[in-house]
Amino acid sequence: MNLAEDHIRDAGYAGFSFRDLAAEAGIKSASVHHHFATKSAMTAAVAKRYADRFFLSVAPKPGESASEAIAAYREAFRSSFSRDGRMCLFGVLGAEAGGLAPEVASVILAFFQRCIEDLSQRIGGTDAQARAFQVMATLEGGMILARIYKDVAAFDQAVAALA
Amino acid sequence: MNLAEDHIRDAGYAGFSFRDLAAEAGIKSASVHHHFATKSAMTAAVAKRYADRFFLSVAPKPGESASEAIAAYREAFRSSFSRDGRMCLFGVLGAEAGGLAPEVASVILAFFQRCIEDLSQRIGGTDAQARAFQVMATLEGGMILARIYKDVAAFDQAVAALA
DNA sequence: GTCTATAATTTGATAGAC
DNA sequence: GTCTATCAAATTATAGAC
């Protein structure tokens, strides 16, 4: 799952095969199929694990401000990219969603819905939902720019005016 | 090229094959290879044509303001999505860039660099470049949200505070 | 410019032994 | 849980005729 996650964040759903993963893990592809019946099922499982980890990392702190909530999301994205130069998994999968199984698409939608809902509540005020959409769009788009420029400075400039 | 562009905008580089395109065009895959030696070469050609069309559509009008320049970009993205529900081609390719040939990656980088340069000049002022990065990130990210929600309203909320 | 035919490889997935 | 072996299909790409 770690290897699959890296490959997806780098090159998308088509960016890995069971043989790739098996070779890198030192086993055979049939052994991967023992754990995940299909590639879609494995991708959905990897995505769910990624989402769980993400929402733990952005968990609200008592008495935080709207700016602090936005900063928590920003830092989660930023540290992810600066650690290994790879994108947000859901940004990649979201961009190529037209070619993914419903099984995977539903996990992607659930992730963004939960982000928007969580951010909206923590931002508060009249335009909370629109600001939540703006934050998520800027973070995901900023990741694309950073990966294309191969420079986290592109991300930093993109998100500088956010919070 | 029209068919390839649609497929890429829907499901990325892995979202089409020469046989797919040939079948939909009513010819054979060998005939597609007559025009494009490799899949990477075709993708690069499609991307360049897309970029040319894009920069024509956002060409500056005499005496425009910074807000009007941003609005031109916003409308180019918005109309593209609302026309057929598909993403910006460079948003898709940018997200999965880790698995693309250098031949394609260089076209992607050139597109974003030209966008940033063009927007920076038309926005002007002290933070022009940072604002340009913010605009591009929000537009690309907003496209991802719109395609996942299957609703242009997600894009509209994401970009509402831009200009 | 299109076709038939095919090469060479990769892919997702399965059966069954250990 | 891992293995060997294999299948059926798809993929990118090429050779050569019309």
Short mmCIF file of C-alpha atoms (C1' of nucleotides) in Angstrom, two decimals:
data_model
loop_
_atom_site.label_atom_id
_atom_site.label_comp_id
_atom_site.label_asym_id
_atom_site.label_seq_id
_atom_site.Cartn_x
_atom_site.Cartn_y
_atom_site.Cartn_z
CA MET A 1 0.00 0.00 0.00
CA ASN A 2 2.88 2.36 0.69
CA LEU A 3 4.35 1.64 -2.72
CA ALA A 4 0.99 1.97 -4.47
CA GLU A 5 0.40 5.29 -2.74
CA ASP A 6 3.73 6.63 -3.94
CA HIS A 7 3.11 5.51 -7.51
CA ILE A 8 -0.39 6.99 -7.61
CA ARG A 9 0.79 10.31 -6.20
CA ASP A 10 3.49 10.38 -8.85
CA ALA A 11 1.74 9.18 -12.01
CA GLY A 12 -1.87 8.41 -11.19
CA TYR A 13 -3.93 5.24 -11.34
CA ALA A 14 -2.19 4.15 -14.53
CA GLY A 15 1.17 4.79 -12.88
CA PHE A 16 1.49 1.39 -11.26
CA SER A 17 0.86 -2.26 -11.96
CA PHE A 18 0.62 -5.21 -9.61
CA ARG A 19 3.88 -6.44 -11.13
CA ASP A 20 5.60 -3.12 -10.36
CA LEU A 21 4.51 -3.22 -6.75
CA ALA A 22 5.35 -6.88 -6.34
CA ALA A 23 8.85 -6.46 -7.77
CA GLU A 24 9.57 -3.52 -5.49
CA ALA A 25 8.24 -5.37 -2.48
CA GLY A 26 10.24 -8.47 -3.33
CA ILE A 27 7.22 -10.71 -3.90
CA LYS A 28 5.11 -11.82 -6.88
CA SER A 29 2.04 -10.19 -8.39
CA ALA A 30 -0.15 -13.14 -7.46
CA SER A 31 0.67 -12.40 -3.82
CA VAL A 32 -0.59 -8.86 -4.22
CA HIS A 33 -3.84 -10.20 -5.64
CA HIS A 34 -4.20 -12.28 -2.49
CA HIS A 35 -4.63 -9.05 -0.53
CA PHE A 36 -6.54 -7.02 -3.10
CA ALA A 37 -8.84 -8.72 -5.58
CA THR A 38 -8.66 -5.94 -8.18
CA LYS A 39 -6.61 -2.87 -8.95
CA SER A 40 -9.65 -0.69 -8.30
CA ALA A 41 -10.17 -2.29 -4.90
CA MET A 42 -6.55 -1.68 -3.97
CA THR A 43 -6.71 1.91 -5.14
CA ALA A 44 -9.87 2.50 -3.12
CA ALA A 45 -8.21 0.99 -0.03
CA VAL A 46 -5.07 3.10 -0.48
CA ALA A 47 -7.21 6.21 -0.95
CA LYS A 48 -9.23 5.51 2.20
CA ARG A 49 -6.09 5.02 4.26
CA TYR A 50 -4.67 8.25 2.84
CA ALA A 51 -7.86 10.13 3.76
CA ASP A 52 -7.86 8.75 7.30
CA ARG A 53 -4.28 9.87 7.82
CA PHE A 54 -5.01 13.27 6.28
CA PHE A 55 -7.98 14.06 8.50
CA LEU A 56 -6.01 13.04 11.57
CA SER A 57 -3.23 15.46 10.57
CA VAL A 58 -5.62 18.39 10.17
CA ALA A 59 -7.68 17.71 13.29
CA PRO A 60 -8.84 20.98 14.87
CA LYS A 61 -7.11 22.33 17.96
CA PRO A 62 -9.24 23.76 20.79
CA GLY A 63 -10.04 27.43 20.31
CA GLU A 64 -8.46 27.73 16.87
CA SER A 65 -9.27 30.63 14.55
CA ALA A 66 -10.41 30.39 10.94
CA SER A 67 -6.90 31.32 9.83
CA GLU A 68 -5.44 28.55 11.94
CA ALA A 69 -7.78 26.01 10.40
CA ILE A 70 -6.76 27.07 6.91
CA ALA A 71 -3.12 27.00 7.97
CA ALA A 72 -3.54 23.42 9.20
CA TYR A 73 -4.75 22.33 5.77
CA ARG A 74 -2.07 24.36 4.03
CA GLU A 75 0.68 22.77 6.12
CA ALA A 76 -0.65 19.27 5.54
CA PHE A 77 -0.42 19.78 1.79
CA ARG A 78 2.87 21.61 1.92
CA SER A 79 4.70 19.09 4.08
CA SER A 80 3.42 16.27 1.90
CA PHE A 81 4.95 17.83 -1.20
CA SER A 82 8.18 19.02 0.38
CA ARG A 83 8.77 15.56 1.88
CA ASP A 84 8.94 13.66 -1.40
CA GLY A 85 7.97 16.03 -4.21
CA ARG A 86 4.76 14.17 -4.90
CA MET A 87 1.21 15.46 -5.24
CA CYS A 88 -1.81 15.03 -3.03
CA LEU A 89 -3.23 11.60 -3.88
CA PHE A 90 -6.74 12.97 -4.29
CA GLY A 91 -5.57 15.78 -6.53
CA VAL A 92 -4.10 13.26 -8.93
CA LEU A 93 -7.05 10.89 -8.82
CA GLY A 94 -9.51 13.77 -9.07
CA ALA A 95 -7.88 15.07 -12.23
CA GLU A 96 -8.14 11.74 -14.04
CA ALA A 97 -11.46 10.77 -12.47
CA GLY A 98 -13.13 10.23 -15.84
CA GLY A 99 -11.28 6.96 -16.26
CA LEU A 100 -11.72 5.53 -12.78
CA ALA A 101 -14.13 2.89 -11.51
CA PRO A 102 -17.16 4.12 -9.51
CA GLU A 103 -15.64 2.27 -6.56
CA VAL A 104 -12.72 4.72 -6.62
CA ALA A 105 -14.67 7.80 -7.72
CA SER A 106 -16.91 7.56 -4.66
CA VAL A 107 -13.91 7.66 -2.32
CA ILE A 108 -12.62 10.76 -4.11
CA LEU A 109 -15.94 12.56 -3.83
CA ALA A 110 -16.24 11.59 -0.16
CA PHE A 111 -12.80 13.05 0.56
CA PHE A 112 -13.55 16.43 -0.96
CA GLN A 113 -17.02 16.60 0.57
CA ARG A 114 -15.57 15.94 4.00
CA CYS A 115 -12.85 18.56 3.46
CA ILE A 116 -15.40 21.17 2.41
CA GLU A 117 -17.71 20.35 5.28
CA ASP A 118 -14.93 20.38 7.86
CA LEU A 119 -13.35 23.58 6.56
CA SER A 120 -16.71 25.35 6.29
CA GLN A 121 -17.49 24.68 9.93
CA ARG A 122 -14.06 25.72 11.15
CA ILE A 123 -14.01 28.89 9.01
CA GLY A 124 -17.53 29.98 9.89
CA GLY A 125 -19.25 33.21 8.87
CA THR A 126 -21.43 33.99 5.90
CA ASP A 127 -19.15 32.88 3.06
CA ALA A 128 -17.72 29.87 4.86
CA GLN A 129 -18.53 27.32 2.19
CA ALA A 130 -17.25 29.44 -0.69
CA ARG A 131 -14.03 30.06 1.23
CA ALA A 132 -13.70 26.34 1.85
CA PHE A 133 -14.01 25.67 -1.88
CA GLN A 134 -11.47 28.39 -2.55
CA VAL A 135 -9.01 26.94 -0.05
CA MET A 136 -9.27 23.41 -1.41
CA ALA A 137 -8.98 24.58 -5.02
CA THR A 138 -5.93 26.72 -4.27
CA LEU A 139 -4.20 23.93 -2.34
CA GLU A 140 -4.79 21.28 -5.02
CA GLY A 141 -3.92 23.64 -7.84
CA GLY A 142 -0.88 24.85 -5.95
CA MET A 143 0.30 21.25 -5.72
CA ILE A 144 0.05 20.89 -9.49
CA LEU A 145 2.12 24.03 -9.99
CA ALA A 146 4.72 22.94 -7.45
CA ARG A 147 5.12 19.55 -9.08
CA ILE A 148 5.41 21.06 -12.56
CA TYR A 149 7.90 23.72 -11.45
CA LYS A 150 9.58 21.15 -9.19
CA ASP A 151 9.73 23.90 -6.61
CA VAL A 152 7.70 24.30 -3.44
CA ALA A 153 8.01 28.07 -3.93
CA ALA A 154 5.30 27.82 -6.61
CA PHE A 155 2.97 26.36 -3.97
CA ASP A 156 3.95 28.98 -1.43
CA GLN A 157 3.22 31.85 -3.80
CA ALA A 158 -0.10 30.32 -4.82
CA VAL A 159 -1.33 29.97 -1.24
CA ALA A 160 0.29 33.09 0.27
CA ALA A 161 -2.93 35.12 0.21
CA LEU A 162 -5.11 32.35 1.58
CA ALA A 163 -5.18 32.74 5.33
CA MET B 1 -6.59 15.28 -32.36
CA ASN B 2 -10.07 16.39 -31.31
CA LEU B 3 -10.84 12.91 -30.02
CA ALA B 4 -7.48 12.62 -28.27
CA GLU B 5 -8.00 15.97 -26.60
CA ASP B 6 -11.40 14.90 -25.27
CA HIS B 7 -10.04 11.63 -23.93
CA ILE B 8 -7.09 13.28 -22.23
CA ARG B 9 -9.26 15.92 -20.62
CA ASP B 10 -11.49 13.15 -19.33
CA ALA B 11 -9.10 10.48 -18.15
CA GLY B 12 -5.55 11.65 -18.75
CA TYR B 13 -2.74 10.31 -20.87
CA ALA B 14 -3.67 6.72 -20.04
CA GLY B 15 -7.27 7.48 -20.97
CA PHE B 16 -6.91 6.79 -24.66
CA SER B 17 -5.25 4.38 -27.04
CA PHE B 18 -4.57 4.66 -30.75
CA ARG B 19 -7.16 1.94 -31.29
CA ASP B 20 -9.77 3.92 -29.34
CA LEU B 21 -9.20 6.99 -31.43
CA ALA B 22 -9.09 5.06 -34.68
CA ALA B 23 -12.34 3.24 -33.96
CA GLU B 24 -14.11 6.48 -33.09
CA ALA B 25 -12.74 8.19 -36.20
CA GLY B 26 -13.73 5.24 -38.38
CA ILE B 27 -10.19 4.33 -39.39
CA LYS B 28 -7.47 1.92 -38.20
CA SER B 29 -4.78 2.46 -35.58
CA ALA B 30 -2.02 2.16 -38.20
CA SER B 31 -3.49 5.20 -39.91
CA VAL B 32 -3.16 7.19 -36.72
CA HIS B 33 0.48 6.18 -36.51
CA HIS B 34 0.94 7.59 -40.00
CA HIS B 35 0.24 11.06 -38.56
CA PHE B 36 1.89 10.64 -35.15
CA ALA B 37 4.86 8.37 -34.68
CA THR B 38 4.30 7.79 -30.97
CA LYS B 39 1.65 8.36 -28.36
CA SER B 40 3.88 10.88 -26.61
CA ALA B 41 4.37 12.82 -29.85
CA MET B 42 0.63 12.94 -30.42
CA THR B 43 -0.02 14.05 -26.87
CA ALA B 44 2.58 16.81 -27.18
CA ALA B 45 0.99 17.96 -30.46
CA VAL B 46 -2.50 17.95 -28.95
CA ALA B 47 -1.23 19.89 -25.93
CA LYS B 48 0.48 22.51 -28.11
CA ARG B 49 -2.66 23.03 -30.16
CA TYR B 50 -4.68 23.33 -26.96
CA ALA B 51 -2.26 25.94 -25.59
CA ASP B 52 -2.35 27.98 -28.82
CA ARG B 53 -6.13 28.05 -28.72
CA PHE B 54 -6.12 28.94 -25.03
CA PHE B 55 -3.78 31.91 -25.35
CA LEU B 56 -5.81 33.25 -28.25
CA SER B 57 -8.96 33.06 -26.13
CA VAL B 58 -7.40 35.01 -23.24
CA ALA B 59 -5.66 37.63 -25.39
CA PRO B 60 -5.62 41.00 -23.60
CA LYS B 61 -8.04 43.73 -24.61
CA PRO B 62 -6.74 47.31 -24.90
CA GLY B 63 -6.89 49.18 -21.62
CA GLU B 64 -8.03 46.21 -19.54
CA SER B 65 -7.72 46.24 -15.75
CA ALA B 66 -6.09 43.56 -13.61
CA SER B 67 -9.54 42.29 -12.67
CA GLU B 68 -10.50 42.01 -16.32
CA ALA B 69 -7.37 40.00 -17.10
CA ILE B 70 -8.17 37.58 -14.28
CA ALA B 71 -11.78 37.43 -15.47
CA ALA B 72 -10.61 36.50 -18.97
CA TYR B 73 -8.70 33.51 -17.60
CA ARG B 74 -11.57 32.57 -15.32
CA GLU B 75 -14.05 32.60 -18.20
CA ALA B 76 -11.76 30.55 -20.44
CA PHE B 77 -11.63 27.82 -17.81
CA ARG B 78 -15.27 28.07 -16.88
CA SER B 79 -16.64 27.88 -20.41
CA SER B 80 -14.38 24.92 -21.15
CA PHE B 81 -15.86 22.97 -18.26
CA SER B 82 -19.46 24.02 -18.71
CA ARG B 83 -19.32 23.13 -22.41
CA ASP B 84 -18.55 19.44 -21.95
CA GLY B 85 -17.89 18.79 -18.28
CA ARG B 86 -14.23 18.06 -18.89
CA MET B 87 -11.11 19.43 -17.18
CA CYS B 88 -8.43 21.73 -18.45
CA LEU B 89 -6.05 19.52 -20.44
CA PHE B 90 -3.00 20.89 -18.65
CA GLY B 91 -4.57 20.38 -15.26
CA VAL B 92 -5.00 16.69 -16.00
CA LEU B 93 -1.55 16.23 -17.53
CA GLY B 94 0.06 18.29 -14.79
CA ALA B 95 -1.41 16.09 -12.09
CA GLU B 96 -0.05 12.87 -13.57
CA ALA B 97 3.17 14.45 -14.85
CA GLY B 98 5.35 11.92 -13.03
CA GLY B 99 4.51 9.27 -15.61
CA LEU B 100 4.83 11.35 -18.75
CA ALA B 101 7.67 11.52 -21.27
CA PRO B 102 9.98 14.59 -21.10
CA GLU B 103 8.62 15.49 -24.53
CA VAL B 104 5.20 16.03 -22.96
CA ALA B 105 6.39 17.39 -19.62
CA SER B 106 8.20 20.25 -21.32
CA VAL B 107 4.99 21.36 -23.06
CA ILE B 108 3.18 21.33 -19.73
CA LEU B 109 5.84 23.43 -18.05
CA ALA B 110 5.91 25.87 -20.97
CA PHE B 111 2.14 26.34 -20.72
CA PHE B 112 2.17 27.22 -17.04
CA GLN B 113 5.22 29.44 -17.35
CA ARG B 114 3.57 31.41 -20.14
CA CYS B 115 0.35 31.71 -18.12
CA ILE B 116 2.23 33.01 -15.08
CA GLU B 117 4.29 35.44 -17.14
CA ASP B 118 1.28 36.74 -19.05
CA LEU B 119 -0.90 37.08 -15.96
CA SER B 120 1.87 38.73 -13.95
CA GLN B 121 2.32 41.45 -16.56
CA ARG B 122 -1.40 42.07 -16.93
CA ILE B 123 -2.01 42.14 -13.17
CA GLY B 124 0.96 44.34 -12.39
CA GLY B 125 1.89 45.79 -9.01
CA THR B 126 4.16 44.48 -6.28
CA ASP B 127 2.66 41.01 -5.74
CA ALA B 128 1.83 40.39 -9.40
CA GLN B 129 3.63 37.07 -9.69
CA ALA B 130 2.25 35.67 -6.45
CA ARG B 131 -1.25 36.68 -7.55
CA ALA B 132 -0.68 35.00 -10.90
CA PHE B 133 0.28 31.77 -9.14
CA GLN B 134 -2.77 32.09 -6.93
CA VAL B 135 -5.06 32.60 -9.90
CA MET B 136 -3.72 29.62 -11.84
CA ALA B 137 -3.82 27.36 -8.78
CA THR B 138 -7.39 28.34 -7.96
CA LEU B 139 -8.57 27.85 -11.54
CA GLU B 140 -6.94 24.43 -11.94
CA GLY B 141 -8.01 23.30 -8.49
CA GLY B 142 -11.49 24.65 -9.09
CA MET B 143 -11.71 22.53 -12.22
CA ILE B 144 -10.89 19.42 -10.20
CA LEU B 145 -13.61 20.23 -7.70
CA ALA B 146 -16.15 20.93 -10.44
CA ARG B 147 -15.41 17.66 -12.18
CA ILE B 148 -15.64 15.67 -8.95
CA TYR B 149 -18.86 17.37 -7.83
CA LYS B 150 -20.08 17.29 -11.45
CA ASP B 151 -21.29 20.81 -10.84
CA VAL B 152 -19.89 24.06 -12.18
CA ALA B 153 -21.10 25.68 -8.96
CA ALA B 154 -18.10 24.16 -7.19
CA PHE B 155 -15.84 26.03 -9.61
CA ASP B 156 -17.81 29.24 -9.20
CA GLN B 157 -17.55 29.15 -5.42
CA ALA B 158 -13.83 28.37 -5.57
CA VAL B 159 -13.05 31.33 -7.83
CA ALA B 160 -15.61 33.82 -6.50
CA ALA B 161 -13.07 35.76 -4.43
CA LEU B 162 -10.43 35.88 -7.15
CA ALA B 163 -10.99 39.06 -9.10
"C1'" DG C 1 -3.47 8.24 -46.47
"C1'" DT C 2 -5.36 4.03 -45.46
"C1'" DC C 3 -5.26 -0.78 -45.12
"C1'" DT C 4 -3.98 -5.93 -43.36
"C1'" DA C 5 -1.22 -8.30 -40.53
"C1'" DT C 6 1.63 -8.89 -36.87
"C1'" DA C 7 5.45 -8.33 -33.59
"C1'" DA C 8 6.78 -7.57 -28.82
"C1'" DT C 9 5.41 -6.36 -24.50
"C1'" DT C 10 2.52 -5.45 -20.61
"C1'" DT C 11 -1.51 -5.85 -18.09
"C1'" DG C 12 -5.18 -7.48 -14.77
"C1'" DA C 13 -6.50 -11.59 -13.16
"C1'" DT C 14 -6.95 -16.83 -12.06
"C1'" DA C 15 -5.89 -21.86 -10.75
"C1'" DG C 16 -3.81 -24.65 -7.84
"C1'" DA C 17 0.45 -26.38 -5.22
"C1'" DC C 18 3.14 -25.65 -1.00
"C1'" DG D 1 0.62 -15.88 2.55
"C1'" DT D 2 3.52 -16.89 -1.10
"C1'" DC D 3 4.69 -19.35 -5.06
"C1'" DT D 4 4.74 -21.19 -10.33
"C1'" DA D 5 2.39 -21.08 -14.30
"C1'" DT D 6 -0.68 -19.31 -17.26
"C1'" DC D 7 -4.60 -16.96 -19.65
"C1'" DA D 8 -6.98 -13.55 -22.30
"C1'" DA D 9 -6.83 -9.14 -23.60
"C1'" DA D 10 -4.91 -4.75 -24.61
"C1'" DT D 11 -1.17 -1.81 -25.84
"C1'" DT D 12 2.43 0.65 -28.63
"C1'" DA D 13 4.52 0.22 -32.69
"C1'" DT D 14 6.20 -1.58 -37.37
"C1'" DA D 15 6.34 -3.67 -42.24
"C1'" DG D 16 4.66 -3.56 -46.47
"C1'" DA D 17 0.67 -3.65 -49.95
"C1'" DC D 18 -2.81 -0.72 -52.26
#
